[in-house]
Tab-separated table of C-alpha atoms in Angstrom:
chain	number	residue	atom	x	y	z
A	25	PHE	CA	15.404	2.669	-29.077
A	26	SER	CA	12.559	0.897	-27.349
A	27	ILE	CA	11.390	0.175	-23.842
A	28	ASP	CA	11.648	-3.421	-22.716
A	29	LEU	CA	8.454	-3.677	-20.692
A	30	ARG	CA	9.340	-7.186	-19.542
A	31	GLN	CA	11.922	-5.790	-17.127
A	32	PHE	CA	9.135	-4.109	-15.192
A	33	SER	CA	7.324	-7.355	-14.554
A	34	LEU	CA	10.082	-9.975	-14.340
A	35	LYS	CA	12.342	-8.312	-11.786
A	36	ILE	CA	9.610	-7.049	-9.511
A	37	ILE	CA	9.082	-9.162	-6.425
A	38	MET	CA	6.453	-7.300	-4.450
A	39	LYS	CA	3.859	-4.785	-5.574
A	40	LEU	CA	3.351	-2.582	-2.590
A	41	TRP	CA	1.144	0.335	-3.459
A	42	ASP	CA	-1.257	1.893	-5.926
A	43	SER	CA	-1.815	5.560	-5.173
A	44	PRO	CA	-5.234	7.152	-5.175
A	45	ARG	CA	-6.006	8.886	-8.452
A	46	THR	CA	-4.691	12.432	-8.723
A	47	SER	CA	-6.622	14.837	-10.939
A	48	PHE	CA	-5.311	18.048	-12.452
A	49	PRO	CA	-7.851	20.675	-13.589
A	50	TYR	CA	-5.986	21.107	-16.875
A	51	SER	CA	-6.285	19.519	-20.294
A	52	PHE	CA	-4.294	16.413	-21.108
A	53	ASP	CA	-2.106	18.363	-23.566
A	54	GLU	CA	-1.332	20.981	-20.901
A	55	VAL	CA	-0.393	18.318	-18.341
A	56	VAL	CA	1.871	16.553	-20.861
A	57	SER	CA	3.595	19.858	-21.681
A	58	ALA	CA	4.180	20.542	-17.983
A	59	PHE	CA	5.385	16.970	-17.411
A	60	TRP	CA	8.344	17.421	-19.761
A	61	ASP	CA	9.225	20.735	-18.152
A	62	ARG	CA	8.494	19.916	-14.501
A	63	TYR	CA	12.043	20.407	-13.170
A	64	PRO	CA	13.152	22.558	-11.538
A	65	ASN	CA	10.315	23.464	-9.215
A	66	SER	CA	10.240	24.503	-5.570
A	67	HIS	CA	8.877	21.114	-4.445
A	68	ALA	CA	11.655	19.040	-6.087
A	69	LYS	CA	14.775	20.186	-4.271
A	70	HIS	CA	15.899	16.525	-4.128
A	71	ILE	CA	16.332	16.475	-7.930
A	72	LEU	CA	19.977	17.248	-8.644
A	73	SER	CA	19.918	16.916	-12.441
A	74	GLU	CA	17.850	15.724	-15.381
A	75	ASP	CA	19.235	14.762	-18.790
A	76	VAL	CA	17.507	13.435	-21.888
A	77	LEU	CA	19.419	10.369	-23.088
A	78	GLU	CA	17.241	9.472	-26.071
A	79	ARG	CA	14.104	10.747	-27.747
A	80	GLN	CA	12.257	9.204	-30.650
A	81	ILE	CA	9.428	11.136	-32.286
A	82	THR	CA	6.973	9.689	-34.787
A	83	ASP	CA	3.674	11.005	-36.126
A	84	ASN	CA	1.732	9.854	-33.068
A	85	THR	CA	4.248	9.057	-30.326
A	86	ILE	CA	7.124	10.528	-28.382
A	87	VAL	CA	9.317	8.035	-26.550
A	88	THR	CA	11.816	9.594	-24.162
A	89	LYS	CA	14.516	8.163	-21.930
A	90	LYS	CA	15.906	10.408	-19.183
A	91	LEU	CA	18.546	10.085	-16.505
A	92	ILE	CA	17.429	11.820	-13.317
A	93	ILE	CA	19.825	12.159	-10.391
A	94	LYS	CA	18.093	12.347	-6.993
A	95	GLN	CA	19.277	12.724	-3.440
A	96	GLY	CA	18.803	9.584	-1.365
A	97	SER	CA	15.793	9.162	0.907
A	98	SER	CA	15.891	11.394	3.968
A	99	ILE	CA	13.984	8.716	5.878
A	100	LEU	CA	16.813	6.195	5.410
A	101	LYS	CA	19.360	8.714	6.698
A	102	ARG	CA	17.644	8.557	10.108
A	103	VAL	CA	18.308	4.826	10.438
A	104	PRO	CA	21.436	4.051	12.515
A	105	ARG	CA	24.389	3.310	10.256
A	106	TRP	CA	25.225	-0.001	11.915
A	107	ILE	CA	21.821	-1.425	10.910
A	108	SER	CA	22.279	-1.268	7.139
A	109	ARG	CA	24.434	-0.086	4.263
A	110	MET	CA	21.303	1.589	2.857
A	111	THR	CA	21.860	4.533	5.200
A	112	ASP	CA	25.008	5.395	3.194
A	113	ILE	CA	23.033	6.077	0.006
A	114	ARG	CA	23.291	9.779	-0.769
A	115	VAL	CA	22.603	9.888	-4.522
A	116	VAL	CA	20.262	7.697	-6.572
A	117	PRO	CA	20.369	7.848	-10.375
A	118	VAL	CA	17.104	6.723	-11.959
A	119	ILE	CA	16.035	6.081	-15.520
A	120	GLU	CA	12.663	7.470	-16.527
A	121	GLU	CA	11.179	6.138	-19.751
A	122	SER	CA	8.013	7.750	-21.042
A	123	VAL	CA	5.710	6.938	-23.928
A	124	TYR	CA	3.335	9.653	-25.098
A	125	ASP	CA	0.633	8.465	-27.477
A	126	ARG	CA	-1.289	11.269	-29.161
A	127	VAL	CA	-3.963	8.940	-30.558
A	128	SER	CA	-4.862	7.092	-27.341
A	129	LYS	CA	-4.314	10.252	-25.268
A	130	LYS	CA	-2.025	8.557	-22.769
A	131	LEU	CA	1.361	9.304	-21.288
A	132	VAL	CA	2.841	6.282	-19.539
A	133	THR	CA	6.063	6.563	-17.545
A	134	TYR	CA	8.323	3.910	-16.058
A	135	THR	CA	10.963	4.926	-13.524
A	136	ARG	CA	13.554	2.694	-11.871
A	137	ASN	CA	16.781	3.057	-9.961
A	138	VAL	CA	19.936	2.059	-11.845
A	139	SER	CA	22.358	1.981	-8.928
A	140	HIS	CA	22.401	0.225	-5.540
A	141	LEU	CA	20.624	-2.706	-7.219
A	142	SER	CA	22.209	-5.187	-4.837
A	143	LEU	CA	20.342	-3.407	-2.016
A	144	PHE	CA	17.009	-2.368	-3.510
A	145	GLU	CA	14.940	-1.914	-6.637
A	146	LEU	CA	12.177	0.656	-6.824
A	147	HIS	CA	9.922	0.732	-9.886
A	148	GLU	CA	7.222	3.304	-10.493
A	149	ARG	CA	4.603	3.354	-13.244
A	150	CYS	CA	2.399	6.377	-13.950
A	151	VAL	CA	-0.422	6.728	-16.436
A	152	TYR	CA	-1.603	10.221	-17.373
A	153	LYS	CA	-4.879	10.363	-19.297
A	154	PRO	CA	-7.989	12.495	-19.722
A	155	SER	CA	-10.320	11.887	-16.803
A	156	GLU	CA	-13.211	9.463	-17.278
A	157	ASP	CA	-15.209	11.248	-14.558
A	158	GLN	CA	-15.698	14.419	-16.547
A	159	GLN	CA	-19.225	15.807	-16.529
A	160	THR	CA	-19.252	19.487	-17.436
A	161	HIS	CA	-15.812	20.255	-18.898
A	162	PRO	CA	-14.556	17.025	-20.488
A	163	ALA	CA	-11.347	18.509	-21.886
A	164	LEU	CA	-10.229	20.165	-18.669
A	165	LEU	CA	-9.428	17.323	-16.287
A	166	THR	CA	-6.465	14.938	-16.431
A	167	ASP	CA	-5.935	11.949	-14.132
A	168	VAL	CA	-2.704	10.344	-12.977
A	169	LEU	CA	-2.675	6.743	-11.779
A	170	ARG	CA	0.502	5.699	-10.034
A	171	SER	CA	1.863	2.416	-8.708
A	172	VAL	CA	5.145	1.500	-7.081
A	173	THR	CA	6.940	-1.745	-6.416
A	174	VAL	CA	9.856	-2.126	-4.045
A	175	SER	CA	12.182	-5.072	-3.675
A	176	ILE	CA	14.890	-4.998	-0.999
A	177	ASP	CA	17.619	-7.482	-0.194
A	178	CYS	CA	18.698	-6.690	3.374
A	179	GLY	CA	18.165	-10.025	5.047
A	180	ARG	CA	15.697	-10.097	7.913
A	181	MET	CA	15.264	-6.308	7.750
A	182	SER	CA	13.996	-6.356	4.139
A	183	SER	CA	10.306	-5.988	4.947
A	184	VAL	CA	11.028	-3.150	7.381
A	185	TYR	CA	13.056	-1.283	4.753
A	186	GLU	CA	10.365	-1.885	2.142
A	187	GLN	CA	7.885	-0.154	4.434
A	188	VAL	CA	10.343	2.702	5.147
A	189	LEU	CA	10.963	3.255	1.422
A	190	LEU	CA	7.246	3.098	0.755
A	191	MET	CA	6.640	5.747	3.440
A	192	GLY	CA	9.212	7.975	1.766
A	193	PHE	CA	7.658	7.374	-1.636
A	194	LYS	CA	4.158	8.269	-0.402
A	195	LYS	CA	5.545	11.484	1.064
A	196	SER	CA	7.310	12.333	-2.191
A	197	ILE	CA	4.072	11.885	-4.193
A	198	ASN	CA	2.621	14.859	-2.348
A	199	ASN	CA	5.575	17.033	-3.387
A	200	THR	CA	5.481	15.663	-6.935
A	201	THR	CA	1.834	16.692	-7.238
A	202	LYS	CA	2.539	20.148	-5.790
A	203	GLY	CA	5.438	20.561	-8.218
A	204	MET	CA	3.236	19.681	-11.188
A	205	PHE	CA	0.578	22.142	-10.026
A	206	GLU	CA	3.265	24.805	-9.705
A	207	LYS	CA	4.452	24.200	-13.277
A	208	LEU	CA	0.911	24.067	-14.665
A	209	GLU	CA	0.032	27.368	-13.000
A	210	GLU	CA	3.290	28.928	-14.181
A	211	MET	CA	2.785	27.767	-17.764
A	212	PHE	CA	-0.967	28.180	-18.250
A	213	ASP	CA	-2.594	30.311	-15.554
A	214	SER	CA	-0.365	33.299	-16.324
A	215	LYS	CA	-1.901	33.331	-19.831
A	216	LEU	CA	-5.314	34.083	-18.336
A	217	PHE	CA	-4.264	37.579	-17.255
């Protein structure tokens, strides 16, 4: 089992967005632990299921492949049906592949949709790592860098739909961050009392 990284660069047509860095006031190991246990949480009601398909563990790495079933974008549901078939999308299965490297202290994830490929492709890459901006508590801050690429094939409306999907993605990042904070607090803050 291995991740073919070429698929993330060859199929992608347009890189639309790099998110601002998100920082969690937790150690890298704590963030990685919460990452693998982040669903369910109260900010991820759109996640219908999550299943581990493969996991390979070596001395220094954990490579995981998951199938995550999500509800379709609520933003697209507001578009009149006669404009595009994309408004009919109710469920989107995605594959999430993650590589945790204990030596380099990095967790890199690649997520992509595996259905509706004739209409759109959405690829996300996240890198979790100890923060480089740490001054006083170097082990207690973890950064997440995120980028997304969207490619849509809907004729003349493609660029409009790319922007609509990007808007939905930006909105979901906020909930993703809140969900991670919820899990981190649940897992680690309760131990302080």
